[in-house]
Backbone as numpy.savetxt, mean C-alpha at the origin, in Angstrom:
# Nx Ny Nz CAx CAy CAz Cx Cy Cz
-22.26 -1.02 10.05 -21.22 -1.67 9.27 -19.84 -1.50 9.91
-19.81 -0.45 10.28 -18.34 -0.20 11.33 -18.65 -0.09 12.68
-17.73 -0.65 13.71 -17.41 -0.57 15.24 -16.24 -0.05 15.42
-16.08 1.05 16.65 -14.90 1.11 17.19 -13.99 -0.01 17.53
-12.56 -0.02 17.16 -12.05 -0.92 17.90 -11.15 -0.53 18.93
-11.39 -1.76 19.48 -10.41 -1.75 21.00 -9.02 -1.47 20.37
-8.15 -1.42 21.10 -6.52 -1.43 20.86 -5.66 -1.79 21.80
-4.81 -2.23 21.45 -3.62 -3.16 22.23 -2.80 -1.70 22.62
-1.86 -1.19 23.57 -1.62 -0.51 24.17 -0.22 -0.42 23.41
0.61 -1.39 22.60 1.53 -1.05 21.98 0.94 0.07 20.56
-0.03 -0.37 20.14 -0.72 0.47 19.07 -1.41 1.89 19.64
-1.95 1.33 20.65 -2.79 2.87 21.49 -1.23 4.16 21.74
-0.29 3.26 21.69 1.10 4.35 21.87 1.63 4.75 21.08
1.40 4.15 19.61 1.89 4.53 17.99 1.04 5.54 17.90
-0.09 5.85 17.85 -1.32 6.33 17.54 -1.26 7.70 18.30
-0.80 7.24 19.39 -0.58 8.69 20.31 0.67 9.53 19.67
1.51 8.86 19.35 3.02 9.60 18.97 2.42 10.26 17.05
2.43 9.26 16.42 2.25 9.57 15.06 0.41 9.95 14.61
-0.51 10.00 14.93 -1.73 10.17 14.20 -2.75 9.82 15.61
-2.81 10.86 16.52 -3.52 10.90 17.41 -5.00 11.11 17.08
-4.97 11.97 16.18 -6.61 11.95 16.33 -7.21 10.26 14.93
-6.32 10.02 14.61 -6.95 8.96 14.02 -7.87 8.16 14.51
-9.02 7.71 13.74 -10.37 6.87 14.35 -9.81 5.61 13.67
-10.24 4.41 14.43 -9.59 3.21 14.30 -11.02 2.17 14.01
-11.57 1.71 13.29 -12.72 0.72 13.22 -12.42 -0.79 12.45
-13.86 -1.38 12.95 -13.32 -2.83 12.00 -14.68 -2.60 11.28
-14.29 -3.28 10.34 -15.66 -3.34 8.76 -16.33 -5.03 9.43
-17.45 -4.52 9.42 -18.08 -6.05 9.67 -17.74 -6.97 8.19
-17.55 -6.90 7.25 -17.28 -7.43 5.99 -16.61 -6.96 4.99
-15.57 -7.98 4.08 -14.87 -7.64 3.45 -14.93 -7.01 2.36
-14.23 -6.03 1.90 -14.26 -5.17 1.06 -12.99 -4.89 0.14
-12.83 -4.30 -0.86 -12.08 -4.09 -1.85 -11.90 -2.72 -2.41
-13.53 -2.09 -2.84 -13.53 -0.37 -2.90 -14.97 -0.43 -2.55
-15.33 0.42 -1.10 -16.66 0.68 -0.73 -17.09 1.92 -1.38
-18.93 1.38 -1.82 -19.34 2.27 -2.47 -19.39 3.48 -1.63
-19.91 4.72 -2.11 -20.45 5.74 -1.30 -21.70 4.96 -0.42
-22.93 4.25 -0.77 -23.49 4.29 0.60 -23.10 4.00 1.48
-21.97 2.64 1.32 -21.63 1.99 2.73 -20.35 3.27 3.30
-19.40 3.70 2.21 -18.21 4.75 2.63 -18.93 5.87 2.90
-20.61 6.62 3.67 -20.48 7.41 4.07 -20.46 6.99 5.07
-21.48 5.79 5.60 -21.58 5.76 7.24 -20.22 5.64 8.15
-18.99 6.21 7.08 -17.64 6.40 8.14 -17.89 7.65 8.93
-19.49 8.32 8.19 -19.24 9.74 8.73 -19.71 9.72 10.60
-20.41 8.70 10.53 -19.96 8.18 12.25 -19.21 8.49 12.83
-18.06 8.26 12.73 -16.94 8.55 13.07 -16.26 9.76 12.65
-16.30 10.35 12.10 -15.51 11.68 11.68 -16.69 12.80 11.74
-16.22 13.77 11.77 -16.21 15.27 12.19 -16.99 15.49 10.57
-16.16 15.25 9.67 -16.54 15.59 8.05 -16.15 14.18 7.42
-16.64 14.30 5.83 -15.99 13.47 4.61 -15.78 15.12 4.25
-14.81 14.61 3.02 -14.06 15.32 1.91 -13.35 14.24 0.87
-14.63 14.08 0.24 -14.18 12.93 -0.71 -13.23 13.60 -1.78
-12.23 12.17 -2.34 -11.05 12.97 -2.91 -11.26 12.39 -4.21
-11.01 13.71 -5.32 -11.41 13.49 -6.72 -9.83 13.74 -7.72
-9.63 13.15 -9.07 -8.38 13.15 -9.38 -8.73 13.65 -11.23
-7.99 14.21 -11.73 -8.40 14.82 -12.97 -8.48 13.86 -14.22
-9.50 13.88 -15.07 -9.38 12.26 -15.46 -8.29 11.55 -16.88
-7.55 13.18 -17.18 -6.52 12.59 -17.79 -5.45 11.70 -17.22
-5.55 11.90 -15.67 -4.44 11.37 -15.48 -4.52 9.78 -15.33
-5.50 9.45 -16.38 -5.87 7.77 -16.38 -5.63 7.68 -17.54
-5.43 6.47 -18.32 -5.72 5.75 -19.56 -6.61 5.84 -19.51
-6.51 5.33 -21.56 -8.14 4.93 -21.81 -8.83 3.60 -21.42
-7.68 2.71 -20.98 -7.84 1.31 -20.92 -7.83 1.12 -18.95
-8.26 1.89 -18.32 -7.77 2.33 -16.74 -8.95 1.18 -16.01
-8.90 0.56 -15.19 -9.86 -0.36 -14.76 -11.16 0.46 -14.40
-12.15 -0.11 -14.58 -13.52 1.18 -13.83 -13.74 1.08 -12.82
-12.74 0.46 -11.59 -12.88 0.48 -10.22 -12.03 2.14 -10.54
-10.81 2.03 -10.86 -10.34 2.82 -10.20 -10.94 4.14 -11.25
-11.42 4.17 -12.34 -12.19 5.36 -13.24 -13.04 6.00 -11.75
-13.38 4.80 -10.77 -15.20 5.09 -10.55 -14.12 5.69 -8.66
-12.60 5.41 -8.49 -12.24 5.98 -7.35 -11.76 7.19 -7.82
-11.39 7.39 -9.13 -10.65 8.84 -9.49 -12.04 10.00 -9.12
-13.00 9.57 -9.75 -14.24 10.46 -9.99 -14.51 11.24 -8.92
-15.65 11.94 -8.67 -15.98 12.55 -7.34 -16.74 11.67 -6.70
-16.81 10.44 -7.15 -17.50 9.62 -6.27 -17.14 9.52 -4.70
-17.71 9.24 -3.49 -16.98 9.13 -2.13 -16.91 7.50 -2.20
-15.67 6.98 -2.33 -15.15 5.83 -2.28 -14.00 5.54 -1.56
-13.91 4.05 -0.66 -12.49 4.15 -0.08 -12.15 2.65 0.14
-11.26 2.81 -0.25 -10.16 1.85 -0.31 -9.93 1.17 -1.82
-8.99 0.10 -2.38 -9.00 -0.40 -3.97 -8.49 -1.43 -3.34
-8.42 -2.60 -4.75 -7.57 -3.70 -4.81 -6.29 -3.96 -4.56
-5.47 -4.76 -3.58 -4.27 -4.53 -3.63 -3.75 -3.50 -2.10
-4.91 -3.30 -1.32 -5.07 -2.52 -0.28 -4.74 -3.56 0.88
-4.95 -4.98 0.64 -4.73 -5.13 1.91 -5.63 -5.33 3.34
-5.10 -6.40 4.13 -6.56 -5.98 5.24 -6.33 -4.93 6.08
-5.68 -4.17 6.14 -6.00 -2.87 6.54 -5.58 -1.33 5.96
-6.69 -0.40 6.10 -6.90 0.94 5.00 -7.20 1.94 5.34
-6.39 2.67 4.99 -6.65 3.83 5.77 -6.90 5.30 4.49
-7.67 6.21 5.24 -8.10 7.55 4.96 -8.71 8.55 5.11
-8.03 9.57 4.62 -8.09 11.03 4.74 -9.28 11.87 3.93
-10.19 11.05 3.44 -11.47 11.39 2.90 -12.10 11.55 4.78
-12.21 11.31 5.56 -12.78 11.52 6.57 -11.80 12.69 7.40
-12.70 13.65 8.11 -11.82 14.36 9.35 -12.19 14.28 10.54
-11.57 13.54 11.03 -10.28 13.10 11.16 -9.99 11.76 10.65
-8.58 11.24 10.11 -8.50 10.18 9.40 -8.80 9.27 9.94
-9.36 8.00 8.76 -10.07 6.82 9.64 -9.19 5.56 9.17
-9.49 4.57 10.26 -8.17 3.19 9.72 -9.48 2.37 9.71
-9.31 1.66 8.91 -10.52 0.35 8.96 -9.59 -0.81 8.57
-10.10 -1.50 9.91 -9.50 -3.37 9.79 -10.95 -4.06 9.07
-10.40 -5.00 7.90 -11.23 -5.54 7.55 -11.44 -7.46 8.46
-12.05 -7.92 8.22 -12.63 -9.19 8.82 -11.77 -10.33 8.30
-10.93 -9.88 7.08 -9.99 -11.44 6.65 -8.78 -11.01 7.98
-8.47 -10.13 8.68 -7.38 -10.31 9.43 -7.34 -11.41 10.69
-8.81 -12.05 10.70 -9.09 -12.54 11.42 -8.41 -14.36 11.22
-7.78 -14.76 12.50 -6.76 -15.96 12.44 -5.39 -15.58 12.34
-5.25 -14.05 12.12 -3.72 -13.93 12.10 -2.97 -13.59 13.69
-1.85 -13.53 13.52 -1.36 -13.73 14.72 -1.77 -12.31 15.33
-1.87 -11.89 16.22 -2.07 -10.38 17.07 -1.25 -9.67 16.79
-0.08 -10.14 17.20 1.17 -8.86 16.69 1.32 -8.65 15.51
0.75 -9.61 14.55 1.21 -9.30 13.12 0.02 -8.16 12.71
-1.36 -8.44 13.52 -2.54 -7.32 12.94 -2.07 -5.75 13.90
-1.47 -6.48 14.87 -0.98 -4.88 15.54 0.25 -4.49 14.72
0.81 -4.69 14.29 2.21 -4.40 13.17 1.12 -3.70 12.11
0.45 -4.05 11.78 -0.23 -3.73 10.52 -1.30 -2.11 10.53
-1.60 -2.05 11.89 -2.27 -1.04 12.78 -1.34 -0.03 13.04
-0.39 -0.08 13.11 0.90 0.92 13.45 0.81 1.39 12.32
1.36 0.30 11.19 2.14 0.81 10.05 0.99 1.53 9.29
0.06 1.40 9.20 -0.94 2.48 8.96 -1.00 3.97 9.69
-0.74 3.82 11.00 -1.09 5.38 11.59 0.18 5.90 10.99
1.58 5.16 10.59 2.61 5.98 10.38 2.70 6.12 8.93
1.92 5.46 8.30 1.99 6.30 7.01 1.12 8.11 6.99
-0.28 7.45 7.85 -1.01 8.45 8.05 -0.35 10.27 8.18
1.10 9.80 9.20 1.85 10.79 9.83 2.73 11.14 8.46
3.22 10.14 7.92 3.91 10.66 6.64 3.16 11.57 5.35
2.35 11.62 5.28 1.38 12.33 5.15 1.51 11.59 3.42
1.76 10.41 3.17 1.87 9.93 1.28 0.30 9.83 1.02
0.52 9.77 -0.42 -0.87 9.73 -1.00 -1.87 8.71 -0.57
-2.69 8.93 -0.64 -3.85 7.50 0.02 -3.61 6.49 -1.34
-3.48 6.90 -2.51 -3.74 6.00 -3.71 -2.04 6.07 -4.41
-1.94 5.23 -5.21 -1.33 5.41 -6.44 -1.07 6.40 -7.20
-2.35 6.35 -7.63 -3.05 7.64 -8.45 -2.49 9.11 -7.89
-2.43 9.28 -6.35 -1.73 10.32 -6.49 -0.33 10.44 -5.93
0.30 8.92 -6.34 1.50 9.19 -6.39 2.15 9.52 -7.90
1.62 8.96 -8.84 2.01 9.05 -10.33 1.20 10.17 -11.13
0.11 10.23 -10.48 -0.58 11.53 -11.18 -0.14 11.66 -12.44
-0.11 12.48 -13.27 -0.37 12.63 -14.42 0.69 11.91 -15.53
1.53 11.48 -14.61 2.40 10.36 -15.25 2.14 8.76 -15.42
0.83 8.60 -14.99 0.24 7.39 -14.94 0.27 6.81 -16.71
-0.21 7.66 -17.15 -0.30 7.19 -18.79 1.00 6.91 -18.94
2.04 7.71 -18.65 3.84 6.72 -19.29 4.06 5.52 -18.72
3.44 5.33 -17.55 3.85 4.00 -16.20 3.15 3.08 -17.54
1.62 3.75 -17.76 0.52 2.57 -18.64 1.50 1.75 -20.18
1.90 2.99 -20.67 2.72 2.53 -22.09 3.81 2.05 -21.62
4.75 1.99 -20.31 6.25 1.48 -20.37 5.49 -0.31 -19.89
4.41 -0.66 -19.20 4.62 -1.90 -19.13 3.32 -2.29 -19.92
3.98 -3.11 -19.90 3.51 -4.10 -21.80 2.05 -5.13 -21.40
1.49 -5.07 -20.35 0.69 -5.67 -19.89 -1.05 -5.37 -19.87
-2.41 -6.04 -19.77 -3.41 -5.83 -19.70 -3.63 -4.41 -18.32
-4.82 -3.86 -18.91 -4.75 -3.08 -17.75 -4.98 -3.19 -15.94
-5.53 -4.56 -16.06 -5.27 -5.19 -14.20 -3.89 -4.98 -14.19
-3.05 -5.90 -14.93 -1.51 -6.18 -14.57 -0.46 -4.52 -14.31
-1.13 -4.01 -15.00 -0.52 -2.58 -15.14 -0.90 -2.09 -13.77
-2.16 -2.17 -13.31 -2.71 -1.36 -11.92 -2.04 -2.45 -10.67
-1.84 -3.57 -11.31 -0.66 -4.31 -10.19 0.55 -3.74 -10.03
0.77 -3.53 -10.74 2.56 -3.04 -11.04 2.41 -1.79 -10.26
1.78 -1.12 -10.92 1.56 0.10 -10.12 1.38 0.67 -8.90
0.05 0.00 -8.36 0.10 -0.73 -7.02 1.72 -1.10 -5.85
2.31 -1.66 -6.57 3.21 -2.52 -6.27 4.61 -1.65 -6.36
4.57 -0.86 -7.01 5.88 0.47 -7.17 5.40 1.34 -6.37
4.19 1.69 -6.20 3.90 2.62 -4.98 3.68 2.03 -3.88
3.40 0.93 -3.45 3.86 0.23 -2.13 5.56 0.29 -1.63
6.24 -0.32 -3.08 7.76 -0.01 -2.20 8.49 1.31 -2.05
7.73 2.18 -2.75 8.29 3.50 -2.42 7.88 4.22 -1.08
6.43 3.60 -0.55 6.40 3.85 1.03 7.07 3.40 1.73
7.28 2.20 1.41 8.27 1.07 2.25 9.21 1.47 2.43
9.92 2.27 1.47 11.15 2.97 1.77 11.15 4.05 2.82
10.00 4.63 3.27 9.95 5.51 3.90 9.88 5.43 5.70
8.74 4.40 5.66 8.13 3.55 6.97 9.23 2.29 7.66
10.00 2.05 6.33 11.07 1.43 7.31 12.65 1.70 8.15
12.59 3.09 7.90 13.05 3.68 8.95 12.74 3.95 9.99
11.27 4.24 9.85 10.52 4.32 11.26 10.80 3.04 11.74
10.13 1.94 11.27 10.17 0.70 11.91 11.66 0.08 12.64
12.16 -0.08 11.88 14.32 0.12 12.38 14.40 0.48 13.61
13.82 1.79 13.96 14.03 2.62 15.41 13.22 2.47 16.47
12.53 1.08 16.74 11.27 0.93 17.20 11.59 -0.40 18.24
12.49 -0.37 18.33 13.94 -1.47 18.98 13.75 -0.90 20.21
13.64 0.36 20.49 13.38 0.76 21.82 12.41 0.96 22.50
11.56 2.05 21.65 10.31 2.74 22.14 8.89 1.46 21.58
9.34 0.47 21.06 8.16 -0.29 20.54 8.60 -1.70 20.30
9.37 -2.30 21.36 9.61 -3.61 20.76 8.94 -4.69 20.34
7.53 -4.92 20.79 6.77 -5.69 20.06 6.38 -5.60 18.61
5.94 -4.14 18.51 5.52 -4.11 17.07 6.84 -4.18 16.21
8.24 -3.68 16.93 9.83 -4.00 15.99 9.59 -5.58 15.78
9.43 -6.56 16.70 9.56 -7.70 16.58 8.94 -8.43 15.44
7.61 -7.90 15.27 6.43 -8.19 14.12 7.11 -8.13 13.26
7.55 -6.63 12.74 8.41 -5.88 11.54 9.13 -7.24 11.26
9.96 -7.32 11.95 11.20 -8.69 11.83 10.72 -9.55 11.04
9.77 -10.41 11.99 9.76 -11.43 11.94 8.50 -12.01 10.29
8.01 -10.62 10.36 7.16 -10.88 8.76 8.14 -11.01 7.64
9.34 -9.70 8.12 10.31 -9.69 6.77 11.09 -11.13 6.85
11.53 -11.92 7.89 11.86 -13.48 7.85 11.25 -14.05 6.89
10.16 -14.27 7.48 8.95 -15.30 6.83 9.06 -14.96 5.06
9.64 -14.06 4.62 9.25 -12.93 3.64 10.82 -13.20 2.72
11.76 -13.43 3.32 12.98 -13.76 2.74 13.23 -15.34 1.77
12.79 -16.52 1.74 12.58 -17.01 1.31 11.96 -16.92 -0.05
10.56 -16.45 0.19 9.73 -16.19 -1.38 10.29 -15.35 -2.23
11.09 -14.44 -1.76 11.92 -13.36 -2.57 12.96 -13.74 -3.09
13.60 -14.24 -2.26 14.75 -14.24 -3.20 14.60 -15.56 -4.56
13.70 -16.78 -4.32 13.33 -17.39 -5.39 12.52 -16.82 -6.24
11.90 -15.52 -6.16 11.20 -14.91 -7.53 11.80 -15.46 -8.76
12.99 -15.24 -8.79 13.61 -14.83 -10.23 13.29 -16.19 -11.16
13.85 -17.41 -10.13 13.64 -18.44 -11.04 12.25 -19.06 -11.10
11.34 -18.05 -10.32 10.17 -18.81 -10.31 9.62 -17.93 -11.95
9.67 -16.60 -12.09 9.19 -15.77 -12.99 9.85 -16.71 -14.51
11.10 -16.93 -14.04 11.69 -17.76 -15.31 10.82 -18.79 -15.90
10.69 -19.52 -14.86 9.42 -21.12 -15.20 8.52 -21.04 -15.58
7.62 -19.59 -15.42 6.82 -19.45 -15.55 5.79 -19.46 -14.46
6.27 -19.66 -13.53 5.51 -20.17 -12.06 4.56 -19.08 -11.49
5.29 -17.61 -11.71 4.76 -16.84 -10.88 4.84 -15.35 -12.32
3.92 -15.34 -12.34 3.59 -14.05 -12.97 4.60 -12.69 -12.17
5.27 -12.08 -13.45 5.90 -10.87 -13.25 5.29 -9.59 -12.09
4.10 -9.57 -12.39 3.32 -8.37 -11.99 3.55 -9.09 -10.16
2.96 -10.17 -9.97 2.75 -11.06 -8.82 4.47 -10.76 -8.48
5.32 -10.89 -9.12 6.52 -10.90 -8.36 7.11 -9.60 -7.86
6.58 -8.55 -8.52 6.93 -7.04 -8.43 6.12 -6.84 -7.13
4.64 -7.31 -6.90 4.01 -6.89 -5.62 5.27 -7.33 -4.36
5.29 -8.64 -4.82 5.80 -9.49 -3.20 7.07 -8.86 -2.78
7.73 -8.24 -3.79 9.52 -8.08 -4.18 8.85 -6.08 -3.08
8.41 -5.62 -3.74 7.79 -4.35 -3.41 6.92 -4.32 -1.78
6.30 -5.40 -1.71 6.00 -5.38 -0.52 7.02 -5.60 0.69
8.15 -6.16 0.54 9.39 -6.44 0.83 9.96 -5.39 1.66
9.82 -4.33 0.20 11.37 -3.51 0.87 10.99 -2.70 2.03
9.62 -2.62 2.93 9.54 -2.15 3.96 10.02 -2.89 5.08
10.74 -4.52 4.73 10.94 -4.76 5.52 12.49 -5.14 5.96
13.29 -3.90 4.60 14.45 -4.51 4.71 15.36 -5.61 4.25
14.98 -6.31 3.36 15.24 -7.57 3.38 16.26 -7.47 1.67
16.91 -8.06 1.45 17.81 -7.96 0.01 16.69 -8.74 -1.02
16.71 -7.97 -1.64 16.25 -8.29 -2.96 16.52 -8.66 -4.19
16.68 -9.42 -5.00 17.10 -9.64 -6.27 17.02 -8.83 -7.54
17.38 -9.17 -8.16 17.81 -8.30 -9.64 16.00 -8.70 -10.33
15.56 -7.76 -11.06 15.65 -6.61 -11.06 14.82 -5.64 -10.40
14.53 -6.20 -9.06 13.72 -5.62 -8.16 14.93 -4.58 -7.28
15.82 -5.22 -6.87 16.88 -4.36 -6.34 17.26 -3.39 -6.49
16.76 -2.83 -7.74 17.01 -1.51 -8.25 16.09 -0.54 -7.41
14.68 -0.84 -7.04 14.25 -0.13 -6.86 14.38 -0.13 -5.06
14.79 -0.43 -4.51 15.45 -0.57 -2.82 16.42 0.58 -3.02
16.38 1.91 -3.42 17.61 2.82 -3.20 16.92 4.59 -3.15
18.09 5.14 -2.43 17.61 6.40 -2.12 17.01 7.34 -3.34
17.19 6.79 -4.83 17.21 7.44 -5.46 15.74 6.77 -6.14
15.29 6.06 -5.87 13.80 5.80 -6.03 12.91 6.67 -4.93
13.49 6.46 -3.82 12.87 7.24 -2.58 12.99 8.93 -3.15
13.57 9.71 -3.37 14.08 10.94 -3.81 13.20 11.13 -5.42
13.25 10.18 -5.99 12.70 10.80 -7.78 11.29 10.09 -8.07
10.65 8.86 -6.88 9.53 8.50 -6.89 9.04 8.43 -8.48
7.95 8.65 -9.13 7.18 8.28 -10.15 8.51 8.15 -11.44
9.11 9.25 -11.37 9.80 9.26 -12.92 11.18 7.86 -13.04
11.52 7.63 -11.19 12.13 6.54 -10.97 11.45 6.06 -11.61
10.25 5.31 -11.40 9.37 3.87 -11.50 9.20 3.57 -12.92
8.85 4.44 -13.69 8.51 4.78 -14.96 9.70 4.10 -15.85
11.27 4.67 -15.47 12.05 4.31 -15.99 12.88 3.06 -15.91
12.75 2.51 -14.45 12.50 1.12 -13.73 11.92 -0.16 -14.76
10.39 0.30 -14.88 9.53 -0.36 -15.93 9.95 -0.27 -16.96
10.43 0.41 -17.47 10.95 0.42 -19.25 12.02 0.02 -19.04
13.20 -0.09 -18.68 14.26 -0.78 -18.47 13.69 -2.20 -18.36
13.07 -2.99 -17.31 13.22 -4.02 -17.26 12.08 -4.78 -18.29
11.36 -4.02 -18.46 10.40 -4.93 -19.43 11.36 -4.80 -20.77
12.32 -4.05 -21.30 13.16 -4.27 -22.09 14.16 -5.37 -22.37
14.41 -5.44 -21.47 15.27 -6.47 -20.87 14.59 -7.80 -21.01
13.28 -7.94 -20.47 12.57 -9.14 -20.43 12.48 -9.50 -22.09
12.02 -8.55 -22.46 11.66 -8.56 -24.31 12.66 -9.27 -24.94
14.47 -8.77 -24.29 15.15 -9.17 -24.72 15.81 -10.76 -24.48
């Protein structure tokens, strides 16, 4: 089910600087959260598993049973909202898996995407959500007013831009030692400036679901780009610095606001 992959020499040099021993594979087929049979044969590749288990208060009662069945001691890896490429620390040494939809995209944009994985790897953030909000997940659940998918979007989507905040400093400084993969960075957040800044009046029309606008707005801020009200709030050092209890209070503010 997995192959080594080759690597482009701008990535073979990320990999060396930030997460050297990282194992790099492609999934012959697409995936969302692999069960344990198919998520052991990562053990191919790694030294060990050390599947990662999470305490189960720190879910709702209403919590999707993908992610009930990733909190558990089950060995599972990756969730919804992951993206075509995923990485983790359930294996030793950590493993990156490219999935098969990356296929048709431009090279530099799947090598941009290959980096920005080994350098989260190096940042050492949670593999999930779950253990970025940990036991504060139930306040995130009650501050937004939504079904429990939309909630694990949001969520999703506040812990994406709080990495973003982190990884795009790295990326910024990469002008020298990495100009191709800087160029990628760029040129996605371009492409990326447009849809953002029309959120607001699209969420107004009705066009684009809230949760949908928090991902795109959140997927964003790794790349720099200005953001609109009331996503803008969360683009600041003080989301980066107070992480979950930020987000929490983020969400209740603006779904207040919306109410109103």
């Amino acid at each position: 089910m997995f192959t080594a992959r080759d690597l482009s020499s701008p990535v073979e040099a990320v990999r060396d600087e930030y997460a050297p021993n990282a194992r790099i594979v492609d999934c012959e087929r697409d995936f969302e959260t692999l069960p344990p049979a198919q998520a052991e044969e990562l053990g191919l590749f790694a030294d060990a598993l050390e599947p990662a288990s999470y305490p189960a208060d720190w879910l709702p009662a209403d919590a999707p049973k993908l992610l009930a069945r990733y909190a558990s001691s089950d060995f599972t890896v990756g969730m919804p909202g992951d993206g075509s490429v995923v990485w983790t620390r359930q294996t030793d040494p950590p493993t990156v898996i490219v999935k098969p939809r990356v296929e048709g995209s431009p090279e530099s944009f799947v090598d941009f995407l290959l980096a920005e994985a080994l350098v989260e790897l190096d940042l050492e953030v949670p593999e999930h959500f779950i253990g970025f909000f940990e036991e504060t997940y139930p306040d995130l659940n009650r501050a937004v007013p939504l079904d429990s998918n939309g909630t694990y979007q949001v969520a999703a989507a506040l812990y994406d831009g709080w990495v973003g905040l982190q990884t795009r400093e790295v990326f910024a400084d990469w002008h020298g030692d990495h100009p191709e993969l800087a160029d990628a960075w760029q040129d996605a957040g371009t492409r990326l400036e447009d849809r953002v800044s029309g959120l607001p009046r699209a969420v107004a029309r009705g066009e684009t679901e809230f949760a949908d606008a928090t991902e795109l707005s959140c997927a964003a801020i790794k790349h720099a780009i200005e953001l609109p009200a009331p996503f803008a709030a969360l683009d600041t050092d003080a989301y980066r610095d107070h992480g979950p209890e930020y987000a929490i209070r983020w969400a209740e503010k603006t779904f207040d606001s919306l109410a109103d």
